[in-house]
Amino acid sequence: MARSVLCLLLLAAAHVQGRHEKYEGHQLYRVAGPAQEIGALEAHLDIISAIPAARSTSGQLEALVRLAQEDKQKWLLYFDQKQMSYTKIVDNLADIIRDEEAKIKRTKYAAKRNGKSISWDTYYGYEEINDYLDELGEQYPDMVTVMNPGLSYEGRQIKYVRISTTRFEDLRKPVIIIDACVHAREWITPAVALYIINQLVVDIVDNNLTERLDWVIIPLVNPDGYEYSITQDRMWRKTRSKAPGGTEECLGVDGNRNFDHYWGTSAASADPCSLIYEGPAPFSEPEIRVVRDVIVQNLDRAAMYISLHSYGSMFLYAWGNNGTLPSNGLALHVAGVRMATAIEELALEKADPYIVGNAANVLYNTTGTSRDWTRAVGIPFTYTLELPGYEYGFLLPPEYIEQIVKETWDGIAAGAHYILSLY
Ligand SMILES: *[C@@H]1O[C@H](CO)[C@@H](O)[C@H](O)[C@H]1NC(C)=O
Ligand SMILES: *[C@@H]1O[C@H](CO)[C@@H](O)[C@H](O)[C@H]1NC(C)=O
Ligand SMILES: *[C@@H]1O[C@H](CO)[C@@H](O)[C@H](O)[C@H]1NC(C)=O
């Protein structure tokens, strides 16, 4: 008995330590180079974010990359050979993760949600988010329907809500679809999704947005990865699936490379150990099949799809696979600018200005993304929305949650009004 308790304690201690130790001595470097060179790094390095040339001082693409101590010299040599300039930004990533955890502990994160409310000063775990959605469904049965379309790889319920004043029965209403947390470590994204639900249902700001539009919101596409990023590895991005014949060392698929649009056409995404691994087949991930099915079920009426990501302050539209524009490229740009402009009005002074543009031109080519697939199957307005990260990236301290959820809501509302003006 005593022995098993001791073992459990040791295990727990190992886990807690592992959260930081893994990144002890890891450094973040800002690297500048031509888009093609930066894009090529993505298969081998953890690119924390990429800054578009339009914003970088060097006129080239800049990426923030994570270098482990043992690989650092090799990569710096590589950058030198390629004549890519670089500067060290963070000396020890483990320190930053430790700081973030301390801040979260001081807020209510470790405690339980207080009654039925939800607050915008802390991050919530998978169970609390799902409980909250169920409670909304019970409290607002005329407006909110909670759907349980399927389970994640590890068996967690992927919930989404349908929000409608007409029970989704008025077939003339356009539908707006929003998803969040495809990438596990981007913790601010479920908070934004929950705030959008809140503004549509609880603290209603504009009845037109639900009387004339229907909404589908999936706050936690990748619950396995999200929980893993909370309890084990703060930098976790992918799902937690094991590929057939795959190894324990390289679990997970990048959900935003797993859609069936030019899937398998990029060598960069074919390595299971890569952070942008596309998976063994398109829609191999149960989480991504849930998103696919929700889109297909609403395709007749879907007018806009936004996938929430962190970070970079960007509205990115198709085609990300080759940098050409869809037939409605101009309208995509106009709607994106409307949303970005609304956000800018509330943005913090220190925030980077939003960039609106074609994903491949602003950054680099990507394949198998939800933004491109949803556009290809016929949703007219589809975006990857990269939220602001300030100087923290996705390691965003909880005191910024309220700012980002509020300003982003204004952008989403502006997008919804733009859709209303067309229909
Ligand atoms: C992106 O894809 C297009 C079309 O395949 C190609 O011409 C272009 O060179 C690629 N760009 C980069 C930066 O790899
Ligand atoms: C709702 O729509 C009506 C009719 O288009 C308009 O007159 C009204 O100002 C709108 N309300 C808001 C809050 O935008
Ligand atoms: C670029 O990709 C899109 C699909 O994403 C395709 O429709 C278009 O034909 C491609 N353009 C070129 C020039 O290859």
Coordinates of C-alpha atoms and ligand atoms in Angstrom, one line a residue:
M1 CA 0.0 0.0 0.0
A2 CA 2.6 2.5 1.2
R3 CA 4.7 1.4 -1.7
S4 CA 2.1 2.0 -4.4
V5 CA 1.4 5.5 -2.9
L6 CA 5.1 6.3 -3.1
C7 CA 5.2 5.1 -6.7
L8 CA 2.3 7.3 -7.6
L9 CA 3.9 10.2 -6.0
L10 CA 7.1 9.6 -7.8
L11 CA 5.2 9.3 -11.1
A12 CA 3.4 12.6 -10.4
A13 CA 6.6 14.3 -9.6
A14 CA 8.2 13.0 -12.8
H15 CA 5.3 14.4 -14.8
V16 CA 5.4 17.8 -13.2
Q17 CA 9.1 18.1 -13.7
G18 CA 8.8 16.8 -17.3
R19 CA 6.7 19.8 -18.2
H20 CA 9.6 22.1 -18.0
E21 CA 12.6 19.9 -18.1
K22 CA 12.0 18.9 -21.6
Y23 CA 12.6 22.5 -22.6
E24 CA 15.4 23.3 -20.2
G25 CA 18.1 25.1 -22.2
H26 CA 15.9 25.4 -25.3
Q27 CA 16.3 28.8 -26.9
L28 CA 14.1 30.7 -29.3
Y29 CA 15.8 32.4 -32.3
R30 CA 14.4 34.8 -34.8
V31 CA 15.6 33.8 -38.2
A32 CA 15.1 35.8 -41.4
G33 CA 15.3 34.5 -44.9
P34 CA 13.4 34.0 -48.2
A35 CA 9.9 32.5 -47.8
Q36 CA 11.0 29.3 -49.5
E37 CA 13.9 28.8 -47.0
I38 CA 11.7 29.5 -44.0
G39 CA 9.0 27.3 -45.3
A40 CA 11.5 24.5 -45.7
L41 CA 12.5 24.7 -42.0
E42 CA 9.0 23.9 -40.9
A43 CA 9.4 20.2 -41.5
H44 CA 12.5 20.0 -39.2
L45 CA 12.2 22.7 -36.6
D46 CA 9.5 23.9 -34.3
I47 CA 8.5 27.1 -35.9
I48 CA 6.7 28.9 -33.1
S49 CA 5.4 31.6 -35.5
A50 CA 6.3 33.3 -38.7
I51 CA 6.2 37.0 -39.3
P52 CA 5.2 38.1 -42.8
A53 CA 7.7 40.0 -44.9
A54 CA 5.2 42.9 -44.9
R55 CA 5.9 43.4 -41.2
S56 CA 9.5 42.4 -40.9
T57 CA 12.2 45.0 -40.9
S58 CA 14.4 42.9 -43.1
G59 CA 11.9 42.6 -45.9
Q60 CA 12.1 38.9 -45.7
L61 CA 10.0 36.3 -43.9
E62 CA 11.0 36.0 -40.2
A63 CA 10.3 32.9 -38.1
L64 CA 10.6 32.3 -34.4
V65 CA 12.2 28.9 -34.0
R66 CA 12.9 26.7 -31.0
L67 CA 16.4 25.2 -30.9
A68 CA 17.3 22.5 -28.5
Q69 CA 20.8 22.8 -27.0
E70 CA 22.1 19.7 -28.7
D71 CA 21.0 20.8 -32.1
K72 CA 21.8 24.5 -31.8
Q73 CA 25.2 24.6 -33.3
K74 CA 24.1 22.5 -36.3
W75 CA 21.3 24.9 -37.1
L76 CA 23.2 28.1 -36.6
L77 CA 25.8 26.8 -39.0
Y78 CA 23.0 26.0 -41.4
F79 CA 21.6 29.5 -41.1
D80 CA 25.1 30.9 -41.8
Q81 CA 25.5 28.7 -44.9
K82 CA 22.1 29.9 -46.2
Q83 CA 23.0 33.5 -45.3
M84 CA 19.9 33.7 -43.1
S85 CA 20.3 36.2 -40.3
Y86 CA 19.3 35.3 -36.8
T87 CA 19.1 36.7 -33.3
K88 CA 18.5 35.0 -29.9
I89 CA 15.1 36.1 -28.4
V90 CA 14.7 33.7 -25.5
D91 CA 17.6 32.2 -23.5
N92 CA 15.7 29.4 -21.7
L93 CA 12.2 28.4 -22.8
A94 CA 11.7 26.4 -19.6
D95 CA 11.8 29.6 -17.6
I96 CA 9.0 31.1 -19.6
I97 CA 6.8 28.0 -19.2
R98 CA 7.5 28.0 -15.4
D99 CA 6.4 31.7 -15.3
E100 CA 3.3 31.0 -17.2
E101 CA 2.4 28.1 -14.9
A102 CA 2.9 30.2 -11.8
K103 CA 0.6 32.9 -13.2
I104 CA -2.1 30.4 -14.0
K105 CA -1.9 28.9 -10.6
R106 CA -2.5 32.4 -9.1
T107 CA -5.7 32.7 -11.1
K108 CA -8.5 30.3 -10.7
Y109 CA -7.1 27.7 -13.1
A110 CA -6.5 25.1 -10.5
A111 CA -9.9 25.7 -8.8
K112 CA -13.2 24.8 -10.3
R113 CA -15.5 27.1 -12.2
N114 CA -17.6 29.2 -9.9
G115 CA -21.2 28.2 -10.3
K116 CA -22.6 28.5 -13.8
S117 CA -20.5 31.5 -14.9
I118 CA -17.3 31.5 -16.8
S119 CA -14.7 34.2 -16.5
W120 CA -12.2 35.6 -18.9
D121 CA -9.2 35.8 -16.7
T122 CA -8.0 32.2 -16.8
Y123 CA -7.8 29.1 -19.0
Y124 CA -10.1 26.2 -18.5
G125 CA -9.6 22.5 -19.0
Y126 CA -11.5 20.1 -21.3
E127 CA -14.0 19.0 -18.7
E128 CA -14.9 22.5 -17.5
I129 CA -15.4 23.6 -21.1
N130 CA -17.6 20.7 -21.9
D131 CA -19.6 21.1 -18.7
Y132 CA -20.1 24.7 -19.5
L133 CA -21.4 24.0 -22.9
D134 CA -23.9 21.4 -21.5
E135 CA -25.1 24.0 -18.9
L136 CA -25.7 26.6 -21.6
G137 CA -27.7 24.0 -23.5
E138 CA -29.9 23.4 -20.4
Q139 CA -30.2 27.1 -19.6
Y140 CA -31.0 28.3 -23.1
P141 CA -32.8 25.4 -24.7
D142 CA -34.6 27.7 -27.2
M143 CA -31.3 29.0 -28.6
V144 CA -28.5 26.5 -27.9
T145 CA -28.3 22.9 -29.0
V146 CA -25.3 21.0 -27.8
M147 CA -24.2 18.3 -30.2
N148 CA -22.0 15.3 -29.5
P149 CA -20.8 14.3 -32.9
G150 CA -18.0 12.0 -31.9
L151 CA -15.0 11.1 -29.8
S152 CA -11.4 12.0 -30.0
Y153 CA -8.7 9.4 -30.5
E154 CA -8.4 9.0 -26.7
G155 CA -12.1 8.9 -26.3
R156 CA -13.0 12.5 -25.3
Q157 CA -16.3 14.0 -26.4
I158 CA -15.8 16.7 -29.1
K159 CA -18.8 18.9 -28.5
Y160 CA -20.1 21.7 -30.6
V161 CA -23.0 24.1 -30.2
R162 CA -25.6 25.2 -32.7
I163 CA -27.0 28.6 -32.0
S164 CA -30.2 29.7 -33.6
T165 CA -33.4 31.5 -32.8
T166 CA -35.1 29.3 -35.3
R167 CA -33.8 25.8 -34.3
F168 CA -31.8 25.6 -37.5
E169 CA -35.1 25.2 -39.4
D170 CA -35.1 28.4 -41.4
L171 CA -33.3 27.4 -44.5
R172 CA -32.8 30.9 -45.7
K173 CA -30.4 31.9 -42.9
P174 CA -26.7 31.9 -43.7
V175 CA -24.6 29.8 -41.3
I176 CA -21.3 30.9 -39.8
I177 CA -19.0 28.1 -38.6
I178 CA -16.1 28.7 -36.2
D179 CA -13.6 26.2 -34.8
A180 CA -10.9 26.5 -32.2
C181 CA -8.0 24.5 -30.7
V182 CA -7.1 22.3 -33.7
H183 CA -3.6 23.1 -32.5
A184 CA -3.4 22.1 -28.8
R185 CA -1.0 24.7 -27.5
E186 CA -3.0 27.7 -28.8
W187 CA -4.9 28.1 -25.5
I188 CA -6.4 31.4 -26.2
T189 CA -8.5 30.0 -29.1
P190 CA -11.1 28.1 -27.0
A191 CA -11.5 31.2 -24.8
V192 CA -12.4 33.2 -27.9
A193 CA -14.9 30.6 -29.1
L194 CA -16.6 30.6 -25.7
Y195 CA -16.8 34.4 -25.7
I196 CA -18.4 34.4 -29.1
I197 CA -21.0 32.0 -27.7
N198 CA -21.5 34.2 -24.7
Q199 CA -22.1 37.3 -26.8
L200 CA -24.6 35.5 -29.0
V201 CA -26.5 33.8 -26.2
V202 CA -25.9 35.2 -22.7
D203 CA -24.9 38.9 -22.9
I204 CA -26.7 39.4 -26.2
V205 CA -25.4 42.5 -28.0
D206 CA -27.3 42.3 -31.3
N207 CA -30.4 40.2 -31.9
N208 CA -29.8 40.4 -35.7
L209 CA -26.8 38.2 -35.4
T210 CA -28.9 35.2 -34.3
E211 CA -32.3 36.2 -35.8
R212 CA -30.8 36.5 -39.3
L213 CA -27.9 34.1 -39.0
D214 CA -27.3 30.6 -37.6
W215 CA -24.0 29.7 -35.9
V216 CA -22.0 26.5 -35.4
I217 CA -19.1 26.7 -32.9
I218 CA -16.6 24.0 -32.0
P219 CA -14.5 25.3 -29.1
L220 CA -12.2 22.4 -28.7
V221 CA -11.5 20.4 -31.8
N222 CA -8.4 18.6 -30.3
P223 CA -9.2 17.9 -26.6
D224 CA -6.5 15.1 -26.4
G225 CA -3.8 17.5 -27.4
Y226 CA -5.2 20.3 -25.3
E227 CA -5.2 18.2 -22.1
Y228 CA -1.7 16.9 -23.0
S229 CA -0.5 20.5 -23.4
I230 CA -1.9 21.4 -20.0
T231 CA -0.6 18.4 -18.1
Q232 CA 2.5 17.1 -19.9
D233 CA 4.0 19.3 -22.6
R234 CA 3.1 22.9 -23.0
M235 CA 4.5 23.0 -26.6
W236 CA 2.3 20.2 -27.9
R237 CA 0.5 21.0 -31.1
K238 CA -0.8 17.9 -32.8
T239 CA -3.4 15.3 -32.0
R240 CA -2.3 12.3 -29.9
S241 CA -3.0 9.4 -32.4
K242 CA -0.5 6.7 -33.1
A243 CA -0.1 6.0 -36.8
P244 CA -0.5 2.3 -37.9
G245 CA 3.1 1.0 -37.6
G246 CA 4.1 4.3 -36.1
T247 CA 6.4 4.7 -33.1
E248 CA 5.8 5.9 -29.6
E249 CA 8.2 8.7 -30.0
C250 CA 6.3 10.4 -32.8
L251 CA 2.7 10.6 -32.0
G252 CA 0.0 12.8 -33.4
V253 CA -1.0 14.5 -36.6
D254 CA -1.2 18.2 -37.4
G255 CA -5.0 18.6 -37.8
N256 CA -4.5 21.6 -40.0
R257 CA -2.6 19.5 -42.6
N258 CA -5.1 16.6 -42.5
F259 CA -7.8 18.0 -44.7
D260 CA -8.3 16.6 -48.2
H261 CA -7.1 19.5 -50.2
Y262 CA -3.8 18.9 -52.0
W263 CA -3.1 16.5 -49.2
G264 CA 0.1 14.5 -49.6
T265 CA 1.6 16.9 -52.1
S266 CA 4.1 18.4 -49.7
A267 CA 7.2 16.4 -48.8
A268 CA 7.5 18.6 -45.7
S269 CA 4.4 17.2 -44.1
A270 CA 5.0 13.5 -44.7
D271 CA 7.3 12.8 -41.8
P272 CA 5.4 11.5 -38.7
C273 CA 8.0 13.1 -36.4
S274 CA 7.4 16.5 -38.0
L275 CA 5.3 19.1 -36.2
I276 CA 3.3 19.5 -39.4
Y277 CA 2.8 15.8 -40.1
E278 CA -0.3 15.5 -42.4
G279 CA -1.2 12.0 -41.2
P280 CA -1.3 8.6 -42.9
A281 CA -4.3 9.6 -45.0
P282 CA -6.6 12.6 -45.5
F283 CA -9.1 12.8 -42.6
S284 CA -7.2 10.1 -40.8
E285 CA -7.9 11.9 -37.5
P286 CA -11.3 11.4 -35.8
E287 CA -11.2 15.1 -34.6
I288 CA -10.8 16.3 -38.2
R289 CA -13.6 14.0 -39.4
V290 CA -15.8 15.7 -36.9
V291 CA -15.0 19.1 -38.4
R292 CA -15.4 17.7 -41.9
D293 CA -18.9 16.3 -41.1
V294 CA -20.1 19.5 -39.4
I295 CA -19.0 21.4 -42.5
V296 CA -20.7 19.0 -44.9
Q297 CA -23.9 19.0 -42.9
N298 CA -24.2 22.7 -43.1
L299 CA -22.7 23.2 -46.6
D300 CA -26.0 24.4 -48.2
R301 CA -26.1 27.4 -46.0
A302 CA -22.6 28.0 -44.8
A303 CA -21.4 31.5 -45.7
M304 CA -18.3 31.9 -43.5
Y305 CA -15.8 29.6 -41.8
I306 CA -13.2 30.8 -39.4
S307 CA -10.5 28.6 -37.8
L308 CA -9.1 30.2 -34.7
H309 CA -5.3 29.9 -34.3
S310 CA -2.6 31.6 -32.3
Y311 CA -0.6 33.6 -33.1
G312 CA 0.5 36.4 -35.5
S313 CA -2.4 38.9 -36.0
M314 CA -3.5 37.7 -39.4
F315 CA -6.6 36.9 -41.5
L316 CA -5.3 34.4 -44.1
Y317 CA -7.4 33.2 -47.0
A318 CA -7.0 30.7 -49.9
W319 CA -5.3 29.3 -51.8
G320 CA -2.5 28.4 -49.4
N321 CA -1.2 25.6 -51.5
N322 CA 0.0 27.8 -54.4
G323 CA -0.6 31.4 -53.7
T324 CA -3.2 32.0 -56.4
L325 CA -6.6 33.5 -55.5
P326 CA -10.0 31.9 -55.6
S327 CA -12.6 33.5 -57.9
N328 CA -13.9 35.6 -55.0
G329 CA -10.4 36.7 -53.9
L330 CA -11.4 40.4 -53.8
A331 CA -14.4 39.8 -51.6
L332 CA -12.4 37.6 -49.3
H333 CA -9.9 40.4 -48.9
V334 CA -12.6 43.0 -48.3
A335 CA -14.4 40.9 -45.6
G336 CA -11.1 40.2 -44.0
V337 CA -10.2 43.9 -43.9
R338 CA -13.6 44.7 -42.3
M339 CA -12.9 42.2 -39.5
A340 CA -9.3 43.3 -39.0
T341 CA -10.4 47.0 -38.9
A342 CA -13.0 46.3 -36.2
I343 CA -10.4 44.5 -34.1
E344 CA -7.8 47.3 -34.6
E345 CA -10.2 49.8 -33.0
L346 CA -9.9 48.0 -29.7
A347 CA -6.4 46.6 -30.0
L348 CA -3.6 47.3 -27.6
E349 CA -1.0 49.8 -28.6
K350 CA 1.8 47.3 -28.5
A351 CA -0.1 44.8 -30.7
D352 CA 1.2 44.2 -34.2
P353 CA -1.2 45.6 -36.8
Y354 CA -3.4 42.9 -38.4
I355 CA -2.3 41.6 -41.9
V356 CA -5.0 40.4 -44.3
G357 CA -3.9 38.3 -47.2
N358 CA -3.4 35.1 -49.1
A359 CA -1.9 32.5 -46.8
A360 CA 0.9 31.5 -49.2
N361 CA 1.9 35.0 -50.1
V362 CA 1.9 36.3 -46.6
L363 CA 3.6 33.2 -45.2
Y364 CA 4.5 30.2 -47.3
N365 CA 2.8 27.3 -49.0
T366 CA 0.7 24.9 -46.9
T367 CA -1.3 21.8 -47.9
G368 CA -4.3 20.0 -46.4
T369 CA -5.6 23.1 -44.4
S370 CA -9.1 23.6 -43.3
R371 CA -9.2 27.1 -44.8
D372 CA -8.4 25.8 -48.3
W373 CA -10.6 22.7 -48.0
T374 CA -13.7 24.6 -46.8
R375 CA -13.2 27.1 -49.6
A376 CA -12.8 24.3 -52.2
V377 CA -16.0 22.5 -51.1
G378 CA -17.9 25.8 -51.5
I379 CA -18.0 28.0 -48.5
P380 CA -17.4 31.5 -49.9
F381 CA -15.6 33.2 -47.0
T382 CA -13.0 31.0 -45.2
Y383 CA -10.1 32.2 -43.1
T384 CA -7.4 31.1 -40.8
L385 CA -7.5 33.7 -38.0
E386 CA -4.2 34.1 -36.2
L387 CA -4.8 35.9 -32.9
P388 CA -2.3 38.3 -31.4
G389 CA 0.5 37.0 -29.2
Y390 CA 2.2 40.2 -28.3
E391 CA 5.7 39.3 -27.0
Y392 CA 4.4 35.9 -25.6
G393 CA 3.2 34.0 -28.6
F394 CA 0.8 31.3 -27.7
L395 CA 2.3 31.3 -24.2
L396 CA -0.1 34.2 -23.5
P397 CA -0.5 35.1 -19.9
P398 CA -4.1 34.9 -18.7
E399 CA -4.3 38.7 -18.0
Y400 CA -4.5 39.2 -21.8
I401 CA -7.5 36.8 -22.4
E402 CA -10.1 39.4 -21.8
Q403 CA -8.5 41.8 -24.2
I404 CA -8.3 39.3 -27.0
V405 CA -11.7 37.7 -26.6
K406 CA -13.3 41.2 -26.7
E407 CA -11.5 42.7 -29.6
T408 CA -11.9 39.4 -31.6
W409 CA -15.6 39.4 -31.0
D410 CA -15.8 42.8 -32.6
G411 CA -14.1 41.4 -35.6
I412 CA -16.3 38.4 -35.8
A413 CA -19.4 40.6 -35.4
A414 CA -18.2 42.9 -38.3
G415 CA -17.7 39.7 -40.4
A416 CA -21.3 38.6 -39.6
H417 CA -22.6 42.0 -40.5
Y418 CA -20.7 41.8 -43.8
I419 CA -22.4 38.5 -44.5
L420 CA -25.8 40.0 -43.7
S421 CA -25.2 42.8 -46.1
L422 CA -24.8 40.2 -48.9
Y423 CA -27.8 38.0 -48.2
Ligands
LIG1 C1 4.4 27.6 -53.7 O1 3.8 26.8 -54.7 C2 3.9 27.3 -56.0 C3 3.0 26.4 -56.9 O2 3.3 25.1 -56.7 C4 5.3 27.4 -56.4 O3 5.4 27.9 -57.7 C5 6.1 28.3 -55.4 O4 7.5 28.3 -55.8 C6 5.9 27.8 -54.0 N1 6.4 28.8 -53.1 C7 7.3 28.5 -52.2 C8 7.8 29.6 -51.4 O5 7.7 27.4 -52.0
LIG2 C1 -30.9 45.0 -37.1 O1 -31.4 45.0 -38.4 C2 -32.3 46.0 -38.7 C3 -32.9 45.8 -40.1 O2 -31.9 45.6 -41.0 C4 -31.7 47.3 -38.5 O3 -32.6 48.4 -38.7 C5 -31.1 47.4 -37.1 O4 -30.4 48.6 -36.9 C6 -30.2 46.3 -36.8 N1 -29.8 46.3 -35.4 C7 -28.5 46.3 -35.0 C8 -28.2 46.3 -33.5 O5 -27.6 46.4 -35.8
LIG3 C1 -3.8 26.6 -57.2 O1 -4.6 25.8 -56.3 C2 -6.0 25.9 -56.5 C3 -6.6 25.0 -55.4 O2 -6.2 25.3 -54.2 C4 -6.4 25.4 -57.9 O3 -7.8 25.6 -58.0 C5 -5.6 26.3 -58.9 O4 -5.9 25.8 -60.2 C6 -4.1 26.3 -58.6 N1 -3.5 27.2 -59.5 C7 -2.4 27.0 -60.2 C8 -1.9 28.1 -61.0 O5 -1.8 25.9 -60.0

